[in-house]
CSV table of C-alpha atoms in Angstrom, one decimal:
chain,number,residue,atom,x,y,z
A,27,UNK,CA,10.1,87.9,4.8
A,28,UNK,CA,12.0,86.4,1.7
A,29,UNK,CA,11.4,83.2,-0.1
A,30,UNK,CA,14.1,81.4,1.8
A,31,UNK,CA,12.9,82.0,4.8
A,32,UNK,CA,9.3,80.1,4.2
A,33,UNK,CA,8.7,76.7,4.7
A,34,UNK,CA,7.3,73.7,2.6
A,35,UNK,CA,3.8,73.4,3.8
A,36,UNK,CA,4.0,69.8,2.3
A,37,UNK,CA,6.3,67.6,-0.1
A,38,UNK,CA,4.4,65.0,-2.1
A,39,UNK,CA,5.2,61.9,-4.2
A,40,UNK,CA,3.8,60.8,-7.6
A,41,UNK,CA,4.2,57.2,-7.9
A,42,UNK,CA,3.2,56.6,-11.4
A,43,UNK,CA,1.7,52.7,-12.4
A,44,UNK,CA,1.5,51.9,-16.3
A,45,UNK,CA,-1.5,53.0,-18.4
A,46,UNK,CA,-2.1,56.1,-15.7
A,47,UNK,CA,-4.8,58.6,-16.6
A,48,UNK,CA,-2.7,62.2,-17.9
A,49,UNK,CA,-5.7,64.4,-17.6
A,50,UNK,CA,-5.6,63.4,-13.2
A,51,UNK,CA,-2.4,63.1,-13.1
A,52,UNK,CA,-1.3,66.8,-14.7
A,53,UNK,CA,-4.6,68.5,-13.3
A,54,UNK,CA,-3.2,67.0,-9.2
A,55,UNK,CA,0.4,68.4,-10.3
A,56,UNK,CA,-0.6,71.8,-11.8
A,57,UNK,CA,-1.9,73.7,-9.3
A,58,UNK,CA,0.2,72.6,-6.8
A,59,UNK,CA,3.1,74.7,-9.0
A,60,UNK,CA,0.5,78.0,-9.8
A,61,UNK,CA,0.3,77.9,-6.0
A,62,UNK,CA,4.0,78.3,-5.4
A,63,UNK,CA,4.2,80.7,-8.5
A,64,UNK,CA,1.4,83.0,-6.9
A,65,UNK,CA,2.8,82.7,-3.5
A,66,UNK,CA,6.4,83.7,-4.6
A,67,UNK,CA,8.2,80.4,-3.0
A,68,UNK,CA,8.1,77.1,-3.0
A,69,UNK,CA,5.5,76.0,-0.4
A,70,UNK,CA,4.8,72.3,-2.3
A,71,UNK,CA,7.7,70.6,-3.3
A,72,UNK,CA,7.1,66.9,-5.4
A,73,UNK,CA,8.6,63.9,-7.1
A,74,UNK,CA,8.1,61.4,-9.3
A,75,UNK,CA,8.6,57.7,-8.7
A,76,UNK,CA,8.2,54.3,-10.5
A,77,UNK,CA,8.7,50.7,-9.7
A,78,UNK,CA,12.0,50.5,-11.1
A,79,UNK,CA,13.1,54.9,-11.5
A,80,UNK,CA,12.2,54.3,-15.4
A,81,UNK,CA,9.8,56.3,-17.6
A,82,UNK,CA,6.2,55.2,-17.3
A,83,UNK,CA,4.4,55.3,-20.3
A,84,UNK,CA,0.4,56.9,-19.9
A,85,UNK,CA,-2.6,55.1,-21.0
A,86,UNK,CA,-2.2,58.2,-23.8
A,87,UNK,CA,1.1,56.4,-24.7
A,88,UNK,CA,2.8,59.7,-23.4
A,89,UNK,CA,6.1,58.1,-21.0
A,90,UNK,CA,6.6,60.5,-18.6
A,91,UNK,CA,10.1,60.3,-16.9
A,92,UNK,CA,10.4,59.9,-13.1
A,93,UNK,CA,13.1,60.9,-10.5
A,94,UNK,CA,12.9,57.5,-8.2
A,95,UNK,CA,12.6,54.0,-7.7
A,96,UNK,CA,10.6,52.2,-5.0
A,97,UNK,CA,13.7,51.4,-3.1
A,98,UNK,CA,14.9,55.0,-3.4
A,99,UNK,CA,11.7,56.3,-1.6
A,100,UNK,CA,11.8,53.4,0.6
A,101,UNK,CA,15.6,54.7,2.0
A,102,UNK,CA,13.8,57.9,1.8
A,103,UNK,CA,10.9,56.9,4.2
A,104,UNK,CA,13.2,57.6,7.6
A,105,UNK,CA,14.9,60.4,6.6
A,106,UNK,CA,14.3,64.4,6.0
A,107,UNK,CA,13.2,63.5,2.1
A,108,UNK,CA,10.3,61.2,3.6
A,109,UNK,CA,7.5,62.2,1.8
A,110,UNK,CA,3.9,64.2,3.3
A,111,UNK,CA,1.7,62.9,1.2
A,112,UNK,CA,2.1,59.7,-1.4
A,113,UNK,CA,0.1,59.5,-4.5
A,114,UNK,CA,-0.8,56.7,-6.7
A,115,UNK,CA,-1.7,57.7,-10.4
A,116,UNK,CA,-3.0,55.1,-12.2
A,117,UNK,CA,-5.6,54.5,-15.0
A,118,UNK,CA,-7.3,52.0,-17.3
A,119,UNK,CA,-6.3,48.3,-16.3
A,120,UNK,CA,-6.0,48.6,-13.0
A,121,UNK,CA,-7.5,45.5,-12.0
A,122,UNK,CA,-4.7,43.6,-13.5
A,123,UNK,CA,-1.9,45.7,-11.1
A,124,UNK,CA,-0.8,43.4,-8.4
A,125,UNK,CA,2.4,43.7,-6.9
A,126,UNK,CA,2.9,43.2,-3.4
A,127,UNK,CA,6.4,45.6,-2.9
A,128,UNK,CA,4.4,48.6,-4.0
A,129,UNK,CA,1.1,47.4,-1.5
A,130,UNK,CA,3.5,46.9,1.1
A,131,UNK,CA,5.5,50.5,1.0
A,132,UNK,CA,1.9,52.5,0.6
A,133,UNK,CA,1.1,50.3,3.9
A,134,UNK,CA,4.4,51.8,5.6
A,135,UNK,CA,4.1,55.2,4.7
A,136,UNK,CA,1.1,55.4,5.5
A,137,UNK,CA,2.1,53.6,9.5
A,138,UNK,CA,4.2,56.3,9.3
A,139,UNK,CA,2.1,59.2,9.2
A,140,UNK,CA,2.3,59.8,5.6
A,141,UNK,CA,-0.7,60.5,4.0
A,142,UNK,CA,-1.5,58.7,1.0
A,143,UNK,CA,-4.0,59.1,-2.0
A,144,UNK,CA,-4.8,57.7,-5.4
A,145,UNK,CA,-5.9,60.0,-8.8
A,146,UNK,CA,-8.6,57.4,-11.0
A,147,UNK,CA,-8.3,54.4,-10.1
A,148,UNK,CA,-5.8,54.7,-7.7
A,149,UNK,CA,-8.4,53.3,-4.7
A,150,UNK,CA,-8.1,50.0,-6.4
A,151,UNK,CA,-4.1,49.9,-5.6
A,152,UNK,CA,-5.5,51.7,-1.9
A,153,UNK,CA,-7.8,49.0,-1.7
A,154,UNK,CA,-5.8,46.0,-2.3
A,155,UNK,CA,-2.9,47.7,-0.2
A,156,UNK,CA,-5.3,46.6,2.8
A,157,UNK,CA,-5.9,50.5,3.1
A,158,UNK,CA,-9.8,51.3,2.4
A,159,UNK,CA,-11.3,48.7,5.2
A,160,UNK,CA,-14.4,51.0,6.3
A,161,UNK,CA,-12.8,54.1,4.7
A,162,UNK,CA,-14.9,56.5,2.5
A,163,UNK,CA,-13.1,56.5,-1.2
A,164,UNK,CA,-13.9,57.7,-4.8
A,165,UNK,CA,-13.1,56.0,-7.9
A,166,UNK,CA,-13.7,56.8,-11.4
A,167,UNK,CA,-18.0,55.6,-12.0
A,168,UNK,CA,-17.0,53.3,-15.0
A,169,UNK,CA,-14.6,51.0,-11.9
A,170,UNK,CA,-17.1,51.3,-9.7
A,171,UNK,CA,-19.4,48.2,-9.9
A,172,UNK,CA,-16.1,46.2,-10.5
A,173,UNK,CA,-14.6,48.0,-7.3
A,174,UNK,CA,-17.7,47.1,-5.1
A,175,UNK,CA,-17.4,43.4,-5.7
A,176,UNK,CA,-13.9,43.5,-5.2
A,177,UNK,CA,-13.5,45.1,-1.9
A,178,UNK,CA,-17.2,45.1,0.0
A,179,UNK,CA,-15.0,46.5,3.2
A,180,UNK,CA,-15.1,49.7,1.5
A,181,UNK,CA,-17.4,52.6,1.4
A,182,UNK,CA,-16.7,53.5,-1.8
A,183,UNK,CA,-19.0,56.2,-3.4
A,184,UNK,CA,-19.6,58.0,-7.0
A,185,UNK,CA,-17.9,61.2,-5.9
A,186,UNK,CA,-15.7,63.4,-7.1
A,187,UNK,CA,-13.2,63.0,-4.2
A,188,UNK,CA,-13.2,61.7,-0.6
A,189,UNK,CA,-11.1,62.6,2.3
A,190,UNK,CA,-11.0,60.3,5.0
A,191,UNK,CA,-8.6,61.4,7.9
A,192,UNK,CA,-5.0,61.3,5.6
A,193,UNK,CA,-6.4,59.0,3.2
A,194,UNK,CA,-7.1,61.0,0.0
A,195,UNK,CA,-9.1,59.4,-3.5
A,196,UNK,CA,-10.5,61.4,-6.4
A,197,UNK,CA,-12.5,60.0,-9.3
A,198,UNK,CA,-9.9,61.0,-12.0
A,199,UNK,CA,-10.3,63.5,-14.6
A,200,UNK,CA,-10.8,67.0,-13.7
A,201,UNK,CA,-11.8,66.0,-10.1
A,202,UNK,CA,-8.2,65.8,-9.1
A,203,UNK,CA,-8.2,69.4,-9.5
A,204,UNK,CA,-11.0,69.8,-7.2
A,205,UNK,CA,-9.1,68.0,-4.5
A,206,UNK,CA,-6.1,69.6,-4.8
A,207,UNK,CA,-7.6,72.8,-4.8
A,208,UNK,CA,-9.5,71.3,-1.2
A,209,UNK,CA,-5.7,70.6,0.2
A,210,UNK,CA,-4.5,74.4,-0.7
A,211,UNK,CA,-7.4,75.8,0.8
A,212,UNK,CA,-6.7,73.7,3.9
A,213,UNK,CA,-3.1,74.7,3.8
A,214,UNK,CA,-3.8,78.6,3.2
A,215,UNK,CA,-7.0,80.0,2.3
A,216,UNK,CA,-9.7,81.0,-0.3
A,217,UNK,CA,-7.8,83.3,-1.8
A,218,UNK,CA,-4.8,81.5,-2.6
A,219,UNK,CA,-7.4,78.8,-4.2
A,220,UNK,CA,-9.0,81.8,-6.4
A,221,UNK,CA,-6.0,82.9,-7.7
A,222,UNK,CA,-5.3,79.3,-8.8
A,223,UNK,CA,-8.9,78.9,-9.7
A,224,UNK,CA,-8.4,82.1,-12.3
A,225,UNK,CA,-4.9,80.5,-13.9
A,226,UNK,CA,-6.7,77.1,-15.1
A,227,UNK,CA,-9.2,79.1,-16.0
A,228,UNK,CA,-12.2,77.6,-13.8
A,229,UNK,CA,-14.7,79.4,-11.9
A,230,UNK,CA,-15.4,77.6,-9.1
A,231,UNK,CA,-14.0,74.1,-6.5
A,232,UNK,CA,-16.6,71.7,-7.1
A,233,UNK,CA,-18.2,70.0,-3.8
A,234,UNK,CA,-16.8,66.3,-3.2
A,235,UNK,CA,-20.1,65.2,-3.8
A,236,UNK,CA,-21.0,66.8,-6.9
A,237,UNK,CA,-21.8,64.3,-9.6
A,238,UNK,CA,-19.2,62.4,-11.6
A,239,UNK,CA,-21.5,61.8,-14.3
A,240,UNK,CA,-23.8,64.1,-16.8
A,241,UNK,CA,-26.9,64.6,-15.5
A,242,UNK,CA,-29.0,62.0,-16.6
A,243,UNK,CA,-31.4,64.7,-18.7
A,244,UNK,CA,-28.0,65.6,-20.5
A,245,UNK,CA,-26.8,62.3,-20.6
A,246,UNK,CA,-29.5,60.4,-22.9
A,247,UNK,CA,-31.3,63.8,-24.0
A,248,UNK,CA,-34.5,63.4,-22.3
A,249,UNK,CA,-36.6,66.2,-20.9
A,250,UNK,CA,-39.9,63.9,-19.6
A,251,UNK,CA,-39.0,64.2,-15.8
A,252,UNK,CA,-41.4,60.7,-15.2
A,253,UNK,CA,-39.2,59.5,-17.9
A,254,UNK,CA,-35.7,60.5,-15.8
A,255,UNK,CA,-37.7,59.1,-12.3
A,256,UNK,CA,-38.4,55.9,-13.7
A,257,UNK,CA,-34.6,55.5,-15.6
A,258,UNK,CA,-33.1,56.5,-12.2
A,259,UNK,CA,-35.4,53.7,-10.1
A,260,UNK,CA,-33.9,51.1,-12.4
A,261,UNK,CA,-30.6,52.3,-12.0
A,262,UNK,CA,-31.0,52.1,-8.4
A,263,UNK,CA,-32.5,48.5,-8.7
A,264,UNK,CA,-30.3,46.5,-10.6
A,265,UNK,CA,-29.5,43.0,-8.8
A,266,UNK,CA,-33.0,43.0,-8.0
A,267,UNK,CA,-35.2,44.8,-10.3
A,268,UNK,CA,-38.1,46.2,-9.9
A,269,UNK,CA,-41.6,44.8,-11.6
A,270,UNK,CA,-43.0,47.3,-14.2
A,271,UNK,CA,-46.2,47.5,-11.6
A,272,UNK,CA,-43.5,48.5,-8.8
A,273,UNK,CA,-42.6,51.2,-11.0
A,274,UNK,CA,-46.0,52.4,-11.9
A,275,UNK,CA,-46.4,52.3,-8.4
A,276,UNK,CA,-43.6,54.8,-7.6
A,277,UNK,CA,-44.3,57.1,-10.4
A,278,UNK,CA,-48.0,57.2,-10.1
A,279,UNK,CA,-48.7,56.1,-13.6
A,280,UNK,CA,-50.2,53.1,-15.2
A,281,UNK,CA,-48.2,50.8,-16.9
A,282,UNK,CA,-49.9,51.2,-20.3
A,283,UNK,CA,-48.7,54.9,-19.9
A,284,UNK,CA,-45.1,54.1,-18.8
A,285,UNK,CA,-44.5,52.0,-21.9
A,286,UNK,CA,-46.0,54.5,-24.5
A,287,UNK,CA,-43.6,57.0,-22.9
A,288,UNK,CA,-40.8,54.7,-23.1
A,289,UNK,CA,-41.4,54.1,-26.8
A,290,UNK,CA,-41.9,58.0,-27.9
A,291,UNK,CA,-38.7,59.0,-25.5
A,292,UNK,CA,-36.5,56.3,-25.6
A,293,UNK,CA,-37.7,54.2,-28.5
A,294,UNK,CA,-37.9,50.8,-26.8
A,295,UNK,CA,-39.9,49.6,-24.1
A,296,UNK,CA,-38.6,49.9,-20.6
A,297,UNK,CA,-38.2,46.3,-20.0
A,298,UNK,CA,-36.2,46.5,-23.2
A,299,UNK,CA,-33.9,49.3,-21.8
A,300,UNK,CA,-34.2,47.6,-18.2
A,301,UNK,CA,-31.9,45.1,-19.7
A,302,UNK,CA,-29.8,47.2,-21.2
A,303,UNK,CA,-28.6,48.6,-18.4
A,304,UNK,CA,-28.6,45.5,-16.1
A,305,UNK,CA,-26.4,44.0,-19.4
A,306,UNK,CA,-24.1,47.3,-19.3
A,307,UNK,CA,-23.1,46.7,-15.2
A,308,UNK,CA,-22.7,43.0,-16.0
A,309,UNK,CA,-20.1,44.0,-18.7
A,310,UNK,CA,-18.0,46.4,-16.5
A,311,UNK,CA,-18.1,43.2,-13.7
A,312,UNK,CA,-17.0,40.8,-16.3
A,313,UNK,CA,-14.0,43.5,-17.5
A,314,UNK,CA,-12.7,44.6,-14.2
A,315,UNK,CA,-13.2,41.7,-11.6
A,316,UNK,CA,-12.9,38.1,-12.0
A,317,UNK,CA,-16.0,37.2,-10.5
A,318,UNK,CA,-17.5,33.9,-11.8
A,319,UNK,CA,-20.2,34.6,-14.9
A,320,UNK,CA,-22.7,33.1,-12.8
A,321,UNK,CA,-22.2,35.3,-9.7
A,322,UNK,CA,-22.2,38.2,-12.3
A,323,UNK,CA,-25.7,36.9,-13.4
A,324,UNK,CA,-26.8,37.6,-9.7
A,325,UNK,CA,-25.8,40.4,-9.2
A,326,UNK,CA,-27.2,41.7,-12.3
A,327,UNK,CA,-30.5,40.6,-11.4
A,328,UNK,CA,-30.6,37.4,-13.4
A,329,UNK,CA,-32.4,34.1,-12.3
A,330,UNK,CA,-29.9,32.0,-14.3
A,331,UNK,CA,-26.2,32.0,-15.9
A,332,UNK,CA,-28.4,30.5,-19.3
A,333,UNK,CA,-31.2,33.3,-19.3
A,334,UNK,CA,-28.2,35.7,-19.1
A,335,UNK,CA,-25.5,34.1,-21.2
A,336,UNK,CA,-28.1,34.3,-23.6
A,337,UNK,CA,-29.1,37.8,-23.0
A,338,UNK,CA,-25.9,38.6,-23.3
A,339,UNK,CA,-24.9,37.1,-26.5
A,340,UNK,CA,-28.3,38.6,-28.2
A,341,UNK,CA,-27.0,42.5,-27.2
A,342,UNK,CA,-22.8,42.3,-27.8
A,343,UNK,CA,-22.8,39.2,-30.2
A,344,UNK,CA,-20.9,37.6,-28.2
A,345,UNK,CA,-21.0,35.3,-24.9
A,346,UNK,CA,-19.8,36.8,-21.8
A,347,UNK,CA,-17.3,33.8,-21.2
A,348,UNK,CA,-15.5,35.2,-24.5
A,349,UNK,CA,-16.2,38.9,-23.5
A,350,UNK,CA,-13.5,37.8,-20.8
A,351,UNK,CA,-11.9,35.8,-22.7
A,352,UNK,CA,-11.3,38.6,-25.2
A,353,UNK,CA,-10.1,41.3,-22.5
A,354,UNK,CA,-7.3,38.7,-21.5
A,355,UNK,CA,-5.9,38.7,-25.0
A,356,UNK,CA,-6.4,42.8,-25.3
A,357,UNK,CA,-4.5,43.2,-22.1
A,358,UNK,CA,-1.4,40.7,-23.4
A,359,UNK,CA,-1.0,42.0,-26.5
C-alpha cells in the first residue's frame, strides 16, 4: 500500500493564547510528526490558530507564526477541514485570559464531536469555557490551588495528564509528551510509541498519574523518612492544620522529638515551616485568583485576615493586599 493510499487517523488544531508554555507546546507537536516520519505517511495532519491569524508570541518571547484565525476555524467547523481534536496552549497568566469568542467556539467544537484538550494551563481556558463540570483534568501544580478555588465543579488532580471521554488536559512541560505518546498508542500500537519513544530520546510513557513534582526527599534534600511523613501531613492539611500533638500522634513520636528533628533537618521548627507552607499556597491564591484576602486567610488555615496579613508581611516584606496589587502592575506593563 503506498502513502497515498492511507488515511489521516486524526487532524488536530493548535490554538495558541499569549505567554504559552514552548517546552508543552513543541513536546504535543513533535511526536505527532516522528510518528508520520516512522510510519512513512502522513497519518496526523495539524494547524496553528490564533485569535486574530497573527503570530503569538511564547511566554519565552519566541512568536511563533500561525496559519488561522478563530473565524477561519469557525467556517472550518462544518466542513471536511473541521478539526479531530482542538488544543489550547497556553502558559503563565492564564488567569487573566477571558474572552468569551474563544470559550464559545471550544464549546461548539466540542457539541460537535471534536475532541478538545489544553497543554499547561490550558484547563483554565477548558474550565471557564463551561467544559470541566465533574470532568477529571490536570493542570500544571503551581495553578492548581488557584484552579481549585476557581472552578470547585471540577476534579482537577496533580497529574501528569487526564483523559476524560474526548476531553484531553496535561500538566505542561514534558507531560504533553506523555499524552501524546497515550493518543498514538491508542491510534496504533506500542511499537509505533517506542520508535517515537527512541527519537526524543526517552525510555519510557510515564503513567497519567505519575508525579508532577520531585519527590519530596529530592525536593528539599531530606533523607529522615519521619521527617518526609510529617512534611507530607502538613501538606495535606493546610486550611485546617493539624496540632503538633495530632502530628505526634500520626507519626508515633513525641513532640519534643519532632521539633529536634525539625531543627537538625530542616533548621526551623515545624510550626515555623508549617507556616511556610500555608504562606506559600496563600501566595499562588492571591496570584492566580481574585479571591478576597480574607477568604484566602481561610483557606490557608488562618483564624483572621490580621493574624495573616501580618504573617504575611513578616515572610515576603510585603502585605498581601500589595502582593496583588503588585501582580496587576507586572501583568500591565
Amino acid at each position: 500500500m503506498n502513502a497515498s493510499q492511507h488515511s489521516s487517523k486524526r487532524s488536530f488544531v493548535f490554538f495558541l493564547i499569549p505567554d504559552f508554555t514552548m517546552v508543552a507546546f513543541a513536546t504535543a507537536l513533535d511526536p505527532l510528526r516522528l510518528a508520520n516520519r516512522m510510519l512513512g505517511y502522513e497519518a496526523y495532519k495539524w494547524r496553528l490558530a490564533s485569535i486574530d491569524g497573527k503570530p503569538v508570541r511564547a511566554s519565552s518571547g519566541v512568536e511563533c507564526a500561525v496559519d488561522t484565525s478563530l473565524d477561519d476555524e469557525r467556517r472550518k467547523m462544518a466542513g471536511p477541514d473541521r478539526p479531530s481534536m482542538a488544543i489550547v496552549c497556553s502558559g503563565i497568566n492564564v488567569e487573566k485570559y477571558h474572552n468569551k469568542s474563544v470559550f464559545a467556539w471550544l464549546r461548539e467544537e466540542h457539541n460537535r464531536g471534536v475532541a478538545v484538550g489544553g497543554l499547561c494551563t490550558g484547563a483554565h481556558v477548558l474550565a471557564n469555557a463551561g467544559l470541566l463540570s465533574n470532568r477529571r483534568c490536570a493542570i500544571h501544580w503551581e495553578n492548581l490551588p488557584g484552579f481549585q478555588e476557581a472552578f470547585p465543579k471540577a476534579n482537577v488532580f496533580a497529574d501528569l495528564y487526564e483523559v476524560d471521554q474526548n476531553i484531553y488536559t496535561c500538566a505542561g512541560g514534558t507531560a504533553a509528551l506523555d499524552m501524546m505518546l497515550k493518543l498514538i498508542g491508542d491510534d496504533f500500537d506500542e511499537n509505533l510509541v517506542n520508535r517515537v519513544c527512541e527519537q526524543v530520546l526517552t525510555d519510557r510513557v510515564r503513567s497519567p498519574t505519575d508525579r508532577q513534582r520531585l519527590p519530596l526527599r529530592a525536593r528539599l534534600g531530606v533523607q529522615n523518612s519521619k521527617v518526609l511523613t510529617i512534611i507530607e501531613l502538613m501538606e495535606a492539611n493546610l486550611s485546617e492544620p493539624l496540632s503538633l500533638i495530632e502530628i505526634a500522634d500520626h507519626v508515633d513520636l513525641s513532640r519534643r522529638q519532632i521539633e529536634r528533628l525539625f531543627r537538625s533537618e530542616m533548621g526551623r521548627s515545624p510550626a515555623r515551616y508549617y507556616l511556610e507552607i500555608r504562606l506559600d499556597r496563600a501566595r499562588h491564591l492571591l496570584i492566580q485568583s481574585s479571591m478576597p484576602v480574607v477568604e484566602v486567610a481561610v483557606a490557608c488555615g488562618f483564624v483572621s485576615a490580621s493574624h495573616f496579613s501580618k504573617c504575611y508581611r513578616e515572610l515576603y516584606a510585603r502585605s498581601p493586599q500589595q502582593e496583588r496589587v503588585d501582580r496587576k502592575h507586572l501583568l500591565a506593563a
